[in-house]
Amino acid sequence: MDFNDLSGEIPEEMYNLSLLQQLDLNDNNLGGTLSPNIGQLTTLTFIQLDHNSFSGTIPSQMGQLNALRKFC
């Protein structure tokens, strides 16, 4: 879903996608903070969130993403 001019925060419902393996939201207009619920996405191997307007710190729950191989 990159380059789609998405705005706002990542919806909390997204963190219920327990089998999600790749999340590519780069080059949108997303903002706010990353939810600690991102730690529920334990099957993620790839996350790309660059070129957005996120604020705050990376949640410590990201450490629960043991399958994650690339984060940018």
Short mmCIF file of N, CA and C in Angstrom, two decimals:
data_model
loop_
_atom_site.label_atom_id
_atom_site.label_comp_id
_atom_site.label_asym_id
_atom_site.label_seq_id
_atom_site.Cartn_x
_atom_site.Cartn_y
_atom_site.Cartn_z
N MET A 1 0.83 -1.18 0.00
CA MET A 1 0.00 0.00 0.00
C MET A 1 0.88 1.25 0.00
N ASP A 2 2.03 1.14 -0.60
CA ASP A 2 2.90 2.30 -0.67
C ASP A 2 2.44 3.24 -1.78
N PHE A 3 2.83 4.50 -1.67
CA PHE A 3 2.52 5.54 -2.64
C PHE A 3 1.01 5.67 -2.88
N ASN A 4 0.20 5.62 -1.82
CA ASN A 4 -1.25 5.73 -1.97
C ASN A 4 -1.85 6.97 -1.33
N ASP A 5 -1.01 7.86 -0.84
CA ASP A 5 -1.47 9.09 -0.21
C ASP A 5 -2.39 8.81 0.99
N LEU A 6 -2.11 7.71 1.71
CA LEU A 6 -2.86 7.40 2.92
C LEU A 6 -2.49 8.41 4.00
N SER A 7 -3.45 8.77 4.85
CA SER A 7 -3.17 9.73 5.91
C SER A 7 -3.77 9.24 7.21
N GLY A 8 -3.41 9.90 8.29
CA GLY A 8 -3.87 9.51 9.62
C GLY A 8 -2.91 8.52 10.25
N GLU A 9 -3.40 7.80 11.24
CA GLU A 9 -2.59 6.80 11.93
C GLU A 9 -2.89 5.42 11.35
N ILE A 10 -2.00 4.48 11.62
CA ILE A 10 -2.27 3.09 11.23
C ILE A 10 -3.45 2.62 12.08
N PRO A 11 -4.52 2.13 11.47
CA PRO A 11 -5.70 1.70 12.24
C PRO A 11 -5.36 0.55 13.19
N GLU A 12 -5.91 0.58 14.38
CA GLU A 12 -5.67 -0.47 15.37
C GLU A 12 -6.07 -1.85 14.84
N GLU A 13 -7.06 -1.89 13.97
CA GLU A 13 -7.50 -3.16 13.40
C GLU A 13 -6.39 -3.86 12.61
N MET A 14 -5.46 -3.09 12.09
CA MET A 14 -4.35 -3.65 11.33
C MET A 14 -3.52 -4.61 12.20
N TYR A 15 -3.46 -4.34 13.48
CA TYR A 15 -2.66 -5.16 14.38
C TYR A 15 -3.33 -6.49 14.71
N ASN A 16 -4.53 -6.71 14.23
CA ASN A 16 -5.23 -7.99 14.41
C ASN A 16 -4.97 -8.96 13.27
N LEU A 17 -4.20 -8.55 12.28
CA LEU A 17 -3.90 -9.40 11.12
C LEU A 17 -2.76 -10.34 11.49
N SER A 18 -3.08 -11.36 12.23
CA SER A 18 -2.08 -12.22 12.87
C SER A 18 -1.22 -13.00 11.89
N LEU A 19 -1.63 -13.14 10.65
CA LEU A 19 -0.84 -13.88 9.66
C LEU A 19 -0.11 -12.97 8.67
N LEU A 20 -0.19 -11.66 8.90
CA LEU A 20 0.45 -10.70 8.01
C LEU A 20 1.96 -10.91 8.00
N GLN A 21 2.54 -11.01 6.81
CA GLN A 21 3.98 -11.24 6.70
C GLN A 21 4.74 -10.01 6.22
N GLN A 22 4.11 -9.17 5.41
CA GLN A 22 4.79 -7.98 4.90
C GLN A 22 3.86 -6.77 5.03
N LEU A 23 4.44 -5.67 5.48
CA LEU A 23 3.68 -4.42 5.63
C LEU A 23 4.50 -3.31 5.00
N ASP A 24 4.05 -2.81 3.87
CA ASP A 24 4.75 -1.75 3.14
C ASP A 24 3.83 -0.54 3.04
N LEU A 25 4.08 0.44 3.88
CA LEU A 25 3.27 1.66 3.89
C LEU A 25 4.13 2.89 3.61
N ASN A 26 5.26 2.71 2.96
CA ASN A 26 6.15 3.86 2.73
C ASN A 26 5.54 4.86 1.75
N ASP A 27 6.05 6.06 1.81
CA ASP A 27 5.65 7.15 0.91
C ASP A 27 4.15 7.41 0.93
N ASN A 28 3.62 7.58 2.13
CA ASN A 28 2.24 8.02 2.32
C ASN A 28 2.27 9.26 3.20
N ASN A 29 1.16 9.59 3.81
CA ASN A 29 1.09 10.73 4.73
C ASN A 29 0.65 10.27 6.11
N LEU A 30 1.12 9.11 6.51
CA LEU A 30 0.74 8.57 7.81
C LEU A 30 1.49 9.30 8.92
N GLY A 31 0.87 9.37 10.08
CA GLY A 31 1.48 10.09 11.20
C GLY A 31 1.09 9.47 12.52
N GLY A 32 1.33 10.21 13.58
CA GLY A 32 1.06 9.72 14.92
C GLY A 32 2.18 8.80 15.38
N THR A 33 1.88 8.00 16.37
CA THR A 33 2.88 7.08 16.91
C THR A 33 2.55 5.66 16.48
N LEU A 34 3.55 4.81 16.50
CA LEU A 34 3.32 3.38 16.26
C LEU A 34 2.77 2.78 17.53
N SER A 35 1.71 2.04 17.42
CA SER A 35 1.05 1.42 18.56
C SER A 35 1.91 0.28 19.13
N PRO A 36 1.92 0.13 20.46
CA PRO A 36 2.57 -1.03 21.05
C PRO A 36 1.98 -2.35 20.54
N ASN A 37 0.77 -2.31 20.01
CA ASN A 37 0.13 -3.51 19.48
C ASN A 37 0.83 -4.07 18.26
N ILE A 38 1.80 -3.32 17.73
CA ILE A 38 2.56 -3.84 16.60
C ILE A 38 3.28 -5.14 16.98
N GLY A 39 3.51 -5.33 18.26
CA GLY A 39 4.14 -6.56 18.75
C GLY A 39 3.29 -7.80 18.54
N GLN A 40 2.01 -7.63 18.23
CA GLN A 40 1.11 -8.76 17.96
C GLN A 40 1.33 -9.36 16.57
N LEU A 41 2.03 -8.64 15.70
CA LEU A 41 2.22 -9.08 14.32
C LEU A 41 3.47 -9.98 14.24
N THR A 42 3.42 -11.07 14.93
CA THR A 42 4.61 -11.91 15.12
C THR A 42 5.06 -12.65 13.87
N THR A 43 4.24 -12.67 12.81
CA THR A 43 4.66 -13.34 11.57
C THR A 43 5.30 -12.37 10.57
N LEU A 44 5.38 -11.09 10.93
CA LEU A 44 5.97 -10.10 10.02
C LEU A 44 7.43 -10.40 9.76
N THR A 45 7.79 -10.37 8.49
CA THR A 45 9.20 -10.51 8.11
C THR A 45 9.74 -9.21 7.53
N PHE A 46 8.87 -8.30 7.13
CA PHE A 46 9.27 -7.07 6.44
C PHE A 46 8.32 -5.95 6.81
N ILE A 47 8.87 -4.82 7.24
CA ILE A 47 8.08 -3.61 7.50
C ILE A 47 8.79 -2.45 6.84
N GLN A 48 8.07 -1.69 6.03
CA GLN A 48 8.63 -0.48 5.44
C GLN A 48 7.67 0.66 5.71
N LEU A 49 8.13 1.61 6.52
CA LEU A 49 7.29 2.74 6.94
C LEU A 49 7.94 4.09 6.64
N ASP A 50 9.03 4.09 5.89
CA ASP A 50 9.75 5.35 5.68
C ASP A 50 8.95 6.32 4.82
N HIS A 51 9.37 7.56 4.85
CA HIS A 51 8.74 8.66 4.11
C HIS A 51 7.29 8.87 4.53
N ASN A 52 7.06 8.89 5.84
CA ASN A 52 5.80 9.25 6.45
C ASN A 52 6.10 10.29 7.52
N SER A 53 5.17 10.57 8.38
CA SER A 53 5.36 11.60 9.42
C SER A 53 5.12 11.03 10.82
N PHE A 54 5.62 9.84 11.08
CA PHE A 54 5.44 9.26 12.40
C PHE A 54 6.23 10.05 13.44
N SER A 55 5.75 10.02 14.67
CA SER A 55 6.43 10.72 15.77
C SER A 55 6.60 9.76 16.94
N GLY A 56 7.37 10.17 17.90
CA GLY A 56 7.57 9.35 19.09
C GLY A 56 8.67 8.33 18.89
N THR A 57 8.69 7.37 19.78
CA THR A 57 9.73 6.35 19.76
C THR A 57 9.19 5.05 19.17
N ILE A 58 10.11 4.18 18.80
CA ILE A 58 9.72 2.85 18.32
C ILE A 58 9.32 2.04 19.55
N PRO A 59 8.13 1.44 19.55
CA PRO A 59 7.67 0.69 20.72
C PRO A 59 8.59 -0.50 21.03
N SER A 60 8.83 -0.74 22.30
CA SER A 60 9.68 -1.86 22.70
C SER A 60 9.09 -3.20 22.26
N GLN A 61 7.79 -3.25 22.03
CA GLN A 61 7.11 -4.47 21.58
C GLN A 61 7.61 -4.93 20.21
N MET A 62 8.30 -4.06 19.48
CA MET A 62 8.89 -4.47 18.21
C MET A 62 9.88 -5.60 18.44
N GLY A 63 10.42 -5.69 19.64
CA GLY A 63 11.35 -6.76 19.98
C GLY A 63 10.70 -8.12 19.98
N GLN A 64 9.37 -8.20 19.97
CA GLN A 64 8.65 -9.46 19.93
C GLN A 64 8.52 -10.00 18.51
N LEU A 65 8.94 -9.23 17.53
CA LEU A 65 8.81 -9.63 16.13
C LEU A 65 10.02 -10.46 15.72
N ASN A 66 10.08 -11.67 16.18
CA ASN A 66 11.24 -12.55 15.96
C ASN A 66 11.44 -12.94 14.51
N ALA A 67 10.39 -12.90 13.69
CA ALA A 67 10.52 -13.26 12.28
C ALA A 67 10.99 -12.07 11.43
N LEU A 68 10.99 -10.86 12.01
CA LEU A 68 11.32 -9.67 11.26
C LEU A 68 12.75 -9.69 10.75
N ARG A 69 12.92 -9.48 9.45
CA ARG A 69 14.23 -9.47 8.82
C ARG A 69 14.62 -8.10 8.30
N LYS A 70 13.61 -7.26 7.98
CA LYS A 70 13.92 -5.93 7.45
C LYS A 70 12.92 -4.92 7.98
N PHE A 71 13.43 -3.81 8.51
CA PHE A 71 12.62 -2.71 9.02
C PHE A 71 13.22 -1.42 8.51
N CYS A 72 12.45 -0.71 7.70
CA CYS A 72 12.94 0.59 7.21
C CYS A 72 11.79 1.57 7.13
#
